[in-house]
Coordinates of C-alpha atoms and ligand atoms in Angstrom, one line a residue:
X1 CA 8.4 19.5 -20.5
X2 CA 9.6 15.9 -20.0
X3 CA 7.2 13.6 -18.0
X4 CA 8.2 11.0 -15.4
X5 CA 5.9 8.0 -15.3
X6 CA 4.7 7.2 -11.8
X7 CA 4.4 3.5 -11.3
X8 CA 2.8 2.8 -8.0
X9 CA 3.5 -0.6 -6.3
X10 CA 1.7 0.0 -3.0
X11 CA -0.5 -3.0 -3.7
X12 CA 2.3 -5.3 -4.6
X13 CA 5.7 -4.4 -3.0
X14 CA 4.0 -2.2 -0.4
X15 CA 1.8 -5.1 0.6
X16 CA 4.9 -7.3 1.0
X17 CA 5.7 -5.3 4.1
X18 CA 5.5 -7.6 7.1
X19 CA 2.0 -7.4 8.6
X20 CA 0.5 -5.2 5.9
X21 CA -1.8 -7.7 4.2
X22 CA -4.9 -6.1 2.6
X23 CA -8.1 -7.8 1.6
X24 CA -9.5 -7.6 -1.9
X25 CA -12.0 -4.7 -1.1
X26 CA -9.2 -2.7 0.6
X27 CA -7.0 -3.2 -2.4
X28 CA -9.8 -2.0 -4.7
X29 CA -10.4 1.1 -2.6
X30 CA -6.7 2.0 -2.7
X31 CA -6.6 1.3 -6.4
X32 CA -9.5 3.7 -6.9
X33 CA -7.8 6.4 -5.0
X34 CA -4.5 5.8 -6.9
X35 CA -6.5 6.3 -10.1
X36 CA -7.9 9.6 -8.8
X37 CA -4.4 10.6 -7.7
X38 CA -3.3 10.2 -11.3
X39 CA -0.7 7.5 -11.1
X40 CA 0.2 6.2 -14.6
X41 CA 0.7 2.5 -13.7
X42 CA -0.7 0.5 -10.8
X43 CA 1.1 -2.7 -10.0
X44 CA -1.9 -4.5 -8.6
X45 CA -0.3 -7.7 -7.4
X46 CA 1.5 -10.9 -8.3
X47 CA -1.3 -13.2 -9.6
X48 CA 0.7 -16.5 -9.4
X49 CA 1.6 -15.9 -5.8
X50 CA -1.9 -16.6 -4.3
X51 CA -5.5 -16.9 -5.4
X52 CA -6.2 -13.7 -3.3
X53 CA -3.6 -11.7 -5.4
X54 CA -5.1 -13.1 -8.6
X55 CA -8.6 -12.1 -7.6
X56 CA -7.5 -8.6 -6.6
X57 CA -5.6 -8.0 -9.9
X58 CA -8.5 -9.3 -11.9
X59 CA -11.0 -7.1 -10.1
X60 CA -8.9 -4.0 -10.3
X61 CA -8.3 -4.7 -14.1
X62 CA -12.0 -4.8 -14.7
X63 CA -12.9 -1.8 -12.5
X64 CA -10.3 0.9 -13.5
X65 CA -10.4 2.3 -17.0
X66 CA -7.7 5.0 -17.1
X67 CA -4.4 3.7 -15.6
X68 CA -2.3 0.8 -16.8
X69 CA -2.8 -2.2 -14.6
X70 CA 0.4 -4.2 -14.2
X71 CA 0.8 -7.8 -13.0
X72 CA 4.1 -9.0 -11.6
X73 CA 5.3 -12.4 -12.5
X74 CA 8.4 -14.6 -12.0
X75 CA 10.1 -16.0 -15.1
X76 CA 8.1 -19.2 -15.5
X77 CA 5.7 -19.9 -18.2
X78 CA 2.9 -20.8 -15.8
X79 CA 3.3 -17.6 -13.8
X80 CA 3.4 -15.4 -17.0
X81 CA 0.2 -17.1 -18.2
X82 CA -1.4 -16.5 -14.9
X83 CA -0.4 -12.8 -15.0
X84 CA -2.0 -12.5 -18.4
X85 CA -5.2 -14.3 -17.2
X86 CA -5.5 -11.8 -14.4
X87 CA -5.0 -8.6 -16.4
X88 CA -6.5 -9.4 -19.8
X89 CA -9.7 -7.6 -18.9
X90 CA -7.9 -4.3 -18.3
X91 CA -8.2 -1.4 -20.8
X92 CA -4.4 -0.9 -20.5
X93 CA -2.4 -3.8 -19.2
X94 CA 1.2 -4.6 -18.5
X95 CA 3.1 -7.7 -17.6
X96 CA 6.2 -7.2 -15.4
X97 CA 8.7 -10.1 -15.4
X98 CA 11.5 -10.3 -12.9
X99 CA 14.5 -12.6 -12.6
X100 CA 17.6 -12.4 -10.5
X101 CA 20.7 -11.1 -12.2
X102 CA 23.4 -10.7 -9.6
X103 CA 26.0 -13.5 -9.1
X104 CA 25.0 -13.6 -5.5
X105 CA 21.4 -14.5 -6.3
X106 CA 22.3 -16.7 -9.3
X107 CA 24.7 -18.9 -7.4
X108 CA 23.2 -19.0 -3.9
X109 CA 19.5 -18.8 -4.6
X110 CA 18.7 -19.8 -8.2
X111 CA 21.7 -22.0 -8.8
X112 CA 21.7 -21.0 -12.5
X113 CA 24.4 -19.7 -14.8
X114 CA 24.4 -16.2 -16.3
X115 CA 23.7 -17.9 -19.7
X116 CA 20.7 -19.7 -18.3
X117 CA 19.3 -16.5 -16.7
X118 CA 19.7 -14.7 -20.1
X119 CA 17.9 -17.4 -22.0
X120 CA 15.0 -17.6 -19.5
X121 CA 14.6 -13.8 -19.6
X122 CA 14.5 -13.8 -23.3
X123 CA 12.1 -16.7 -23.5
X124 CA 9.6 -15.3 -20.9
X125 CA 9.6 -11.8 -22.5
X126 CA 8.9 -13.5 -25.9
X127 CA 6.1 -15.5 -24.3
X128 CA 4.5 -12.4 -22.8
X129 CA 4.9 -10.7 -26.1
X130 CA 2.5 -13.3 -27.5
X131 CA -0.2 -11.7 -25.2
X132 CA 0.5 -8.0 -25.2
X133 CA 3.0 -5.2 -26.2
X134 CA 3.4 -3.5 -22.8
X135 CA 6.1 -5.6 -21.1
X136 CA 8.4 -4.6 -18.3
X137 CA 11.5 -6.6 -17.4
X138 CA 13.5 -6.4 -14.1
X139 CA 16.9 -7.9 -13.6
X140 CA 16.5 -8.4 -9.9
X141 CA 19.4 -7.2 -7.6
X142 CA 20.7 -5.2 -10.5
X143 CA 22.7 -2.8 -8.3
X144 CA 24.9 -5.7 -7.0
X145 CA 25.2 -7.4 -10.4
X146 CA 28.0 -7.0 -13.0
X147 CA 27.0 -3.9 -15.0
X148 CA 28.2 -5.5 -18.2
X149 CA 25.9 -8.5 -17.6
X150 CA 23.0 -6.0 -17.0
X151 CA 23.8 -4.4 -20.4
X152 CA 23.6 -7.8 -22.1
X153 CA 20.3 -8.7 -20.4
X154 CA 18.7 -5.4 -21.3
X155 CA 19.7 -5.6 -24.9
X156 CA 18.3 -9.2 -25.1
X157 CA 15.0 -8.4 -23.4
X158 CA 14.5 -5.3 -25.4
X159 CA 15.1 -7.3 -28.6
X160 CA 12.6 -9.8 -27.3
X161 CA 9.9 -7.1 -26.9
X162 CA 10.3 -5.4 -23.4
X163 CA 9.2 -1.8 -23.6
X164 CA 10.2 -0.9 -20.1
X165 CA 13.4 -2.0 -18.4
X166 CA 13.4 -1.6 -14.6
X167 CA 16.7 -1.5 -12.6
X168 CA 16.0 -2.7 -9.1
X169 CA 18.2 -1.8 -6.1
X170 CA 16.5 -4.8 -4.5
X171 CA 18.3 -4.7 -1.2
X172 CA 18.7 -0.9 -1.0
X173 CA 22.5 -1.2 -1.2
X174 CA 23.5 1.4 -3.8
X175 CA 24.6 5.0 -3.1
X176 CA 23.1 7.8 -5.3
X177 CA 26.4 8.2 -7.3
X178 CA 26.7 4.4 -7.9
X179 CA 23.0 4.1 -8.9
X180 CA 23.0 7.0 -11.3
X181 CA 26.3 5.7 -12.7
X182 CA 24.6 2.5 -13.5
X183 CA 21.8 4.3 -15.4
X184 CA 24.4 6.3 -17.3
X185 CA 26.3 3.1 -18.1
X186 CA 23.0 1.6 -19.4
X187 CA 22.3 4.7 -21.6
X188 CA 25.9 4.5 -23.0
X189 CA 26.3 0.8 -23.4
X190 CA 22.9 -0.8 -24.4
X191 CA 22.6 -0.2 -28.1
X192 CA 18.8 -0.5 -28.3
X193 CA 18.0 1.4 -25.1
X194 CA 16.2 4.1 -27.1
X195 CA 13.5 1.5 -27.7
X196 CA 12.6 1.2 -24.0
X197 CA 11.9 3.4 -21.0
X198 CA 14.3 3.1 -18.1
X199 CA 12.5 2.6 -14.8
X200 CA 14.0 2.7 -11.3
X201 CA 13.0 0.7 -8.3
X202 CA 14.8 1.5 -5.0
X203 CA 14.5 0.0 -1.6
X204 CA 15.1 2.0 1.5
X205 CA 17.4 -0.2 3.6
X206 CA 20.0 2.6 4.0
X207 CA 17.4 5.4 3.8
X208 CA 18.5 6.2 0.2
X209 CA 15.5 5.1 -1.8
X210 CA 14.2 8.5 -2.7
X211 CA 17.7 10.0 -3.3
X212 CA 18.7 7.1 -5.5
X213 CA 15.5 7.3 -7.5
X214 CA 15.9 11.1 -8.0
X215 CA 19.5 10.8 -9.1
X216 CA 18.5 8.1 -11.6
X217 CA 15.8 10.4 -13.0
X218 CA 18.3 13.2 -13.3
X219 CA 20.4 10.8 -15.3
X220 CA 17.6 9.9 -17.7
X221 CA 15.3 7.3 -16.1
X222 CA 11.7 8.2 -17.0
X223 CA 9.7 5.8 -14.8
X224 CA 9.9 5.6 -11.0
X225 CA 8.5 2.8 -9.0
X226 CA 7.3 3.9 -5.6
X227 CA 4.7 3.4 -2.9
X228 CA 2.4 5.5 -0.8
X229 CA 4.0 6.3 2.6
X230 CA 7.1 4.5 1.3
X231 CA 5.8 1.1 2.6
X232 CA 7.3 -2.1 1.2
X233 CA 9.5 -5.0 1.8
X234 CA 11.8 -4.5 4.9
X235 CA 12.5 -0.8 5.2
X236 CA 10.2 -0.1 2.3
X237 CA 10.3 1.5 -1.2
X238 CA 10.9 5.0 -2.4
X239 CA 7.9 7.1 -1.2
X240 CA 5.6 8.4 -3.9
X241 CA 4.8 11.6 -2.1
X242 CA 8.5 12.5 -1.6
X243 CA 9.4 11.8 -5.2
X244 CA 6.4 13.7 -6.6
X245 CA 6.7 16.7 -4.3
X246 CA 10.5 16.9 -4.9
X247 CA 9.9 17.0 -8.7
X248 CA 7.2 19.6 -8.2
X249 CA 8.9 21.8 -5.6
X250 CA 12.3 21.7 -7.4
X251 CA 11.0 22.0 -11.0
X252 CA 13.6 24.6 -11.4
X253 CA 16.3 21.9 -10.9
X254 CA 14.8 18.8 -12.5
X255 CA 12.7 20.5 -15.2
X256 CA 10.3 17.5 -15.1
X257 CA 6.7 16.9 -14.4
X258 CA 4.3 14.1 -13.4
X259 CA 0.5 13.5 -13.9
X260 CA -0.1 13.4 -10.1
X261 CA -2.9 15.6 -8.6
X262 CA -0.8 16.4 -5.5
X263 CA -3.9 17.7 -3.6
X264 CA -4.9 14.1 -3.2
X265 CA -1.7 13.0 -1.5
X266 CA -2.7 13.5 2.1
X267 CA -6.0 11.6 1.6
X268 CA -4.5 8.5 0.1
X269 CA -1.7 8.5 2.6
X270 CA -4.2 8.4 5.4
X271 CA -6.2 5.7 3.7
X272 CA -3.1 3.5 3.2
X273 CA -2.1 4.1 6.8
X274 CA -5.6 3.1 8.0
X275 CA -5.9 0.0 6.0
X276 CA -2.3 -1.4 6.5
X277 CA -2.2 -0.4 10.2
X278 CA 1.1 1.4 9.7
X279 CA 1.1 4.7 11.4
X280 CA 2.9 7.6 9.9
X281 CA 5.8 8.9 11.9
X282 CA 5.2 12.6 12.9
X283 CA 8.4 13.8 11.2
X284 CA 7.7 12.0 7.9
X285 CA 8.4 14.3 5.0
X286 CA 5.3 15.7 3.2
X287 CA 2.6 13.8 5.2
X288 CA 3.8 13.6 8.8
X289 CA 1.8 15.4 11.4
X290 CA 4.7 17.8 12.0
X291 CA 5.7 18.3 8.4
X292 CA 4.1 21.7 8.3
X293 CA 4.1 22.6 12.0
X294 CA 6.4 25.4 13.1
X295 CA 7.5 25.2 16.8
X296 CA 10.2 27.7 17.3
X297 CA 9.1 31.3 17.9
X298 CA 11.4 32.7 15.3
X299 CA 10.0 30.3 12.7
X300 CA 6.4 31.1 13.7
X301 CA 7.2 34.8 13.4
X302 CA 8.6 34.4 10.0
X303 CA 5.7 32.2 8.7
X304 CA 3.2 34.8 10.0
X305 CA 5.0 37.5 8.1
X306 CA 5.5 35.5 4.9
X307 CA 5.1 31.7 4.6
X308 CA 7.9 31.4 2.2
X309 CA 10.4 32.3 5.0
X310 CA 10.2 28.7 6.4
X311 CA 7.8 26.9 4.2
X312 CA 8.9 25.5 0.9
X313 CA 5.6 23.9 0.1
X314 CA 2.0 25.1 0.7
X315 CA 0.3 22.4 2.8
X316 CA -2.8 22.9 0.6
X317 CA -0.9 21.6 -2.4
X318 CA -0.6 18.2 -0.8
X319 CA -4.3 18.3 0.3
X320 CA -3.8 18.9 4.1
X321 CA -7.3 20.1 5.1
X322 CA -7.4 23.5 6.8
X323 CA -10.3 22.4 9.0
X324 CA -11.6 18.9 9.6
X325 CA -14.9 19.6 11.3
X326 CA -17.7 18.4 9.1
X327 CA -20.8 16.7 10.3
X328 CA -23.0 16.2 13.3
X329 CA -26.0 14.2 14.5
X330 CA -28.3 16.5 12.5
X331 CA -26.5 15.7 9.2
X332 CA -28.5 13.5 6.9
X333 CA -27.6 10.7 4.4
X334 CA -27.2 13.2 1.6
X335 CA -24.6 15.3 3.5
X336 CA -22.8 12.2 4.6
X337 CA -22.7 10.9 1.0
X338 CA -21.5 14.3 -0.2
X339 CA -18.7 14.4 2.3
X340 CA -17.6 10.9 1.4
X341 CA -17.4 11.9 -2.2
X342 CA -15.4 15.0 -1.3
X343 CA -13.0 12.7 0.6
X344 CA -12.8 10.6 -2.6
X345 CA -14.7 7.5 -1.5
X346 CA -17.2 5.7 -3.8
X347 CA -19.2 3.1 -1.9
X348 CA -21.8 0.7 -3.2
X349 CA -25.4 1.4 -2.0
X350 CA -25.1 -1.4 0.5
X351 CA -21.8 -0.3 1.9
X352 CA -23.1 3.3 2.0
X353 CA -26.1 2.2 4.0
X354 CA -23.9 0.3 6.5
X355 CA -21.5 3.2 6.8
X356 CA -24.3 5.7 7.3
X357 CA -25.7 3.5 10.0
X358 CA -22.3 3.5 11.7
X359 CA -22.2 7.3 11.3
X360 CA -25.6 7.7 13.0
X361 CA -24.5 5.5 15.9
X362 CA -21.4 7.4 16.3
X363 CA -23.2 10.8 16.0
X364 CA -25.4 9.7 18.9
X365 CA -22.3 9.3 21.1
X366 CA -20.1 12.1 19.7
X367 CA -21.0 15.7 19.0
X368 CA -18.7 16.5 16.1
X369 CA -17.8 14.1 13.4
X370 CA -14.6 14.9 11.7
X371 CA -13.0 13.7 8.4
X372 CA -10.7 11.4 10.5
X373 CA -13.8 9.8 12.1
X374 CA -15.3 9.3 8.7
X375 CA -12.1 7.7 7.4
X376 CA -12.1 5.4 10.5
X377 CA -15.8 4.4 9.8
X378 CA -15.0 3.6 6.1
X379 CA -11.9 1.6 7.0
X380 CA -14.1 -0.4 9.4
X381 CA -16.6 -1.0 6.7
X382 CA -13.9 -2.2 4.2
X383 CA -12.4 -4.4 6.9
X384 CA -15.7 -6.2 7.6
X385 CA -17.2 -6.7 4.2
X386 CA -15.1 -9.8 3.4
X387 CA -14.7 -11.3 6.9
X388 CA -15.1 -15.0 7.6
X389 CA -16.2 -14.8 11.3
X390 CA -18.3 -11.8 12.3
X391 CA -18.3 -10.3 15.8
X392 CA -22.0 -10.1 16.6
X393 CA -21.9 -9.2 20.3
X394 CA -19.4 -8.6 23.0
X395 CA -19.9 -7.9 26.7
X396 CA -17.5 -7.6 29.6
X397 CA -17.6 -7.3 33.3
X398 CA -14.5 -6.0 35.0
X399 CA -13.4 -3.7 37.9
X400 CA -10.8 -3.5 40.6
X401 CA -12.4 -6.2 42.7
X402 CA -13.9 -8.5 40.1
X403 CA -12.6 -11.2 37.8
X404 CA -12.6 -9.9 34.3
X405 CA -15.1 -11.9 32.3
X406 CA -16.1 -11.7 28.7
X407 CA -19.0 -13.1 26.7
X408 CA -18.9 -13.0 22.9
X409 CA -21.2 -14.2 20.1
X410 CA -19.8 -14.8 16.6
X411 CA -21.4 -15.6 13.3
X412 CA -19.4 -18.4 11.7
X413 CA -18.6 -18.6 8.0
X414 CA -21.5 -20.9 7.5
X415 CA -23.9 -18.6 9.3
X416 CA -24.2 -20.2 12.7
X417 CA -24.4 -18.1 15.8
X418 CA -22.0 -19.3 18.5
X419 CA -21.5 -17.8 21.9
X420 CA -18.8 -18.5 24.6
X421 CA -17.3 -16.9 27.6
X422 CA -13.9 -16.7 29.3
X423 CA -12.1 -15.2 32.3
X424 CA -8.9 -13.2 31.7
X425 CA -6.2 -11.1 33.4
X426 CA -8.0 -8.1 32.1
X427 CA -11.1 -7.4 29.9
X428 CA -9.1 -7.5 26.6
X429 CA -7.5 -10.8 27.6
X430 CA -10.9 -12.2 28.5
X431 CA -12.4 -11.1 25.2
X432 CA -9.5 -12.7 23.2
X433 CA -9.8 -15.9 25.2
X434 CA -13.6 -16.1 24.6
X435 CA -13.1 -15.6 20.9
X436 CA -10.3 -18.2 20.8
X437 CA -12.7 -20.7 22.3
X438 CA -14.9 -20.4 19.2
X439 CA -12.4 -19.8 16.4
X440 CA -9.7 -22.1 17.8
X441 CA -6.6 -21.2 15.7
X442 CA -3.2 -21.1 17.4
X443 CA -1.6 -17.7 17.5
X444 CA 0.4 -15.4 19.7
X445 CA -0.6 -11.7 20.3
X446 CA 2.6 -9.7 19.7
X447 CA 1.4 -6.1 19.6
X448 CA -1.5 -4.2 21.1
X449 CA -1.9 -0.4 20.7
X450 CA -4.8 1.9 21.4
X451 CA -5.0 5.4 20.1
X452 CA -7.7 8.0 19.8
X453 CA -8.7 9.2 16.3
X454 CA -9.4 12.7 17.3
X455 CA -9.1 14.8 20.5
X456 CA -11.8 14.7 23.2
X457 CA -13.0 12.2 25.7
X458 CA -15.8 11.0 23.3
X459 CA -13.3 10.2 20.5
X460 CA -13.2 7.0 18.6
X461 CA -10.6 4.6 19.9
X462 CA -8.6 2.7 17.3
X463 CA -7.0 -0.5 18.3
X464 CA -4.2 -2.2 16.4
X465 CA -3.4 -5.8 17.1
X466 CA -0.7 -7.9 15.6
X467 CA -0.7 -11.7 16.0
X468 CA 1.8 -14.2 14.8
X469 CA 1.1 -17.7 13.5
X470 CA 3.7 -20.0 11.8
X471 CA 6.2 -17.1 11.8
X472 CA 3.8 -14.8 9.8
X473 CA 2.5 -11.6 11.3
X474 CA -1.2 -10.6 10.8
X475 CA -2.4 -7.1 11.6
X476 CA -5.9 -6.4 12.7
X477 CA -7.6 -3.0 13.4
X478 CA -10.9 -2.1 15.0
X479 CA -12.5 1.2 15.8
X480 CA -15.3 2.1 18.3
X481 CA -16.0 4.7 21.0
X482 CA -15.7 1.7 23.4
X483 CA -12.0 0.5 23.4
X484 CA -13.0 -3.0 24.5
X485 CA -15.3 -3.3 21.5
X486 CA -12.6 -1.9 19.3
X487 CA -10.2 -4.5 20.7
X488 CA -12.6 -7.3 20.0
X489 CA -13.0 -6.0 16.4
X490 CA -9.3 -5.7 16.0
X491 CA -8.6 -9.2 17.2
X492 CA -11.4 -10.6 14.9
X493 CA -9.9 -8.7 12.0
X494 CA -6.4 -10.2 12.6
X495 CA -7.9 -13.7 13.0
X496 CA -9.9 -13.2 9.8
X497 CA -6.8 -12.3 7.9
X498 CA -5.0 -15.3 9.4
X499 CA -7.9 -17.6 8.5
X500 CA -8.3 -16.3 4.9
X501 CA -4.5 -16.7 4.3
X502 CA -4.8 -20.3 5.6
X503 CA -7.8 -20.9 3.4
X504 CA -5.9 -19.6 0.4
X505 CA -2.9 -21.8 1.2
X506 CA -5.1 -24.9 1.6
X507 CA -6.6 -23.9 -1.8
X508 CA -3.3 -25.2 -3.3
X509 CA -0.3 -22.8 -3.5
Ligands
KIV601 O1 12.9 -5.2 -5.3 C1 12.8 -5.8 -6.3 O2 13.8 -6.3 -6.9 C2 11.5 -6.1 -6.8 C3 11.3 -6.7 -8.2 C4 10.3 -7.7 -8.2 C5 11.2 -5.6 -9.2 O3 10.5 -5.8 -6.1
ZN602 ZN1 11.0 -4.3 -4.6

């Protein structure tokens, strides 16, 4: 049976989603889970875009042995060289070059002619070919470009050495018929197309990313670019779980398969949601909380008699756990480690010790520790390993007849311990103001949400905070059974992301 190559771009296009920035450790953890999930190619980042991206791509290239690690690059010699620098340590590496191809982009943005675009594309593919054989080329905004020009570009880049040609619907404009028509046109009009794999890359601006990708696959594309939970630039990319589960559930229609271990879908979806701070809408296909819940009496009756009456997929096939109750205060380090490994996490000894410590503290406060609690603990661990400022202590005093006051103590990047206090309109405001007195970086808090990880009054509270600075949004998350502590952690997390992005910029982009 024909295989469809799953190219995951959660760490690159997914991370381009406003407010989704991930630190290097978080990217590595997602990459490890993508490896276990069985994706064929991981687009780990755009090394020339920032030192942080470079570092993540380099680290993932060194750590993961099975999948192909891909680095994105613009069509400049310097950026191509940087991409190679970052991935040269990988067992299987790929360079992905993109350059705008539509007249709209060429005339308004690049101010280049079609001939210049063609020449640059050819040259950059040839340059990458000097480093490796696995080269992908994307004529950006292909779905709004002149198809005849796309045929010319593809012929030229394949002759120069591209082994995969990707057709981006960059702004999510195409309809399924138009997009599959473009793929058919490519198959009929590019004489050397048999030497390359056709890939599809669809954005979801009109909610058509998955439909467009599937139509293109039906027409002959054999690589699909997608992201976990469909995250990505603007309205996002085609969602991996929807594409994979459609191909699996409707094998009778597509007659195609993938290398994905679908029982890991739920787990990685939760991880990406935890680390990016993007919650999953309840009605999201495949992984939403309601995706397998039957509300109507008639449906429930049918499912009880025979699941197939109203269920086209078995929830176990996507890894939705039947029960999530796992550990308690009596569970030891071994049981904790075992459960982490069942959930797919591999932590270093130090990280495991810290996470176990967090588990013990939680188990003292909470009777039952579920998988969701563990996910929350691990996310907290990943958030804090690379932080600049560390929240060492927080204390508040508040009530209906008192002035909310907060005292905080932070450990600075150079190891100093600094304390300060502030009054606020409420305890969270007081905490943020006290932190600001020490960190002192202008920002505006734009979003604040608290939710409980599990049911029960003793549940962990997860706080999500978004702050804005210079027009850029930074997301922070924090978890604790005390929502004020969780808020302080979330604010510190957002500030740390803001600070590390400033440090990177000052480092010379
Ligand atoms: O959407 C797009 O065109 C892209 C390219 C870089 C492939 O993400
Ligand atoms: Zn894209």
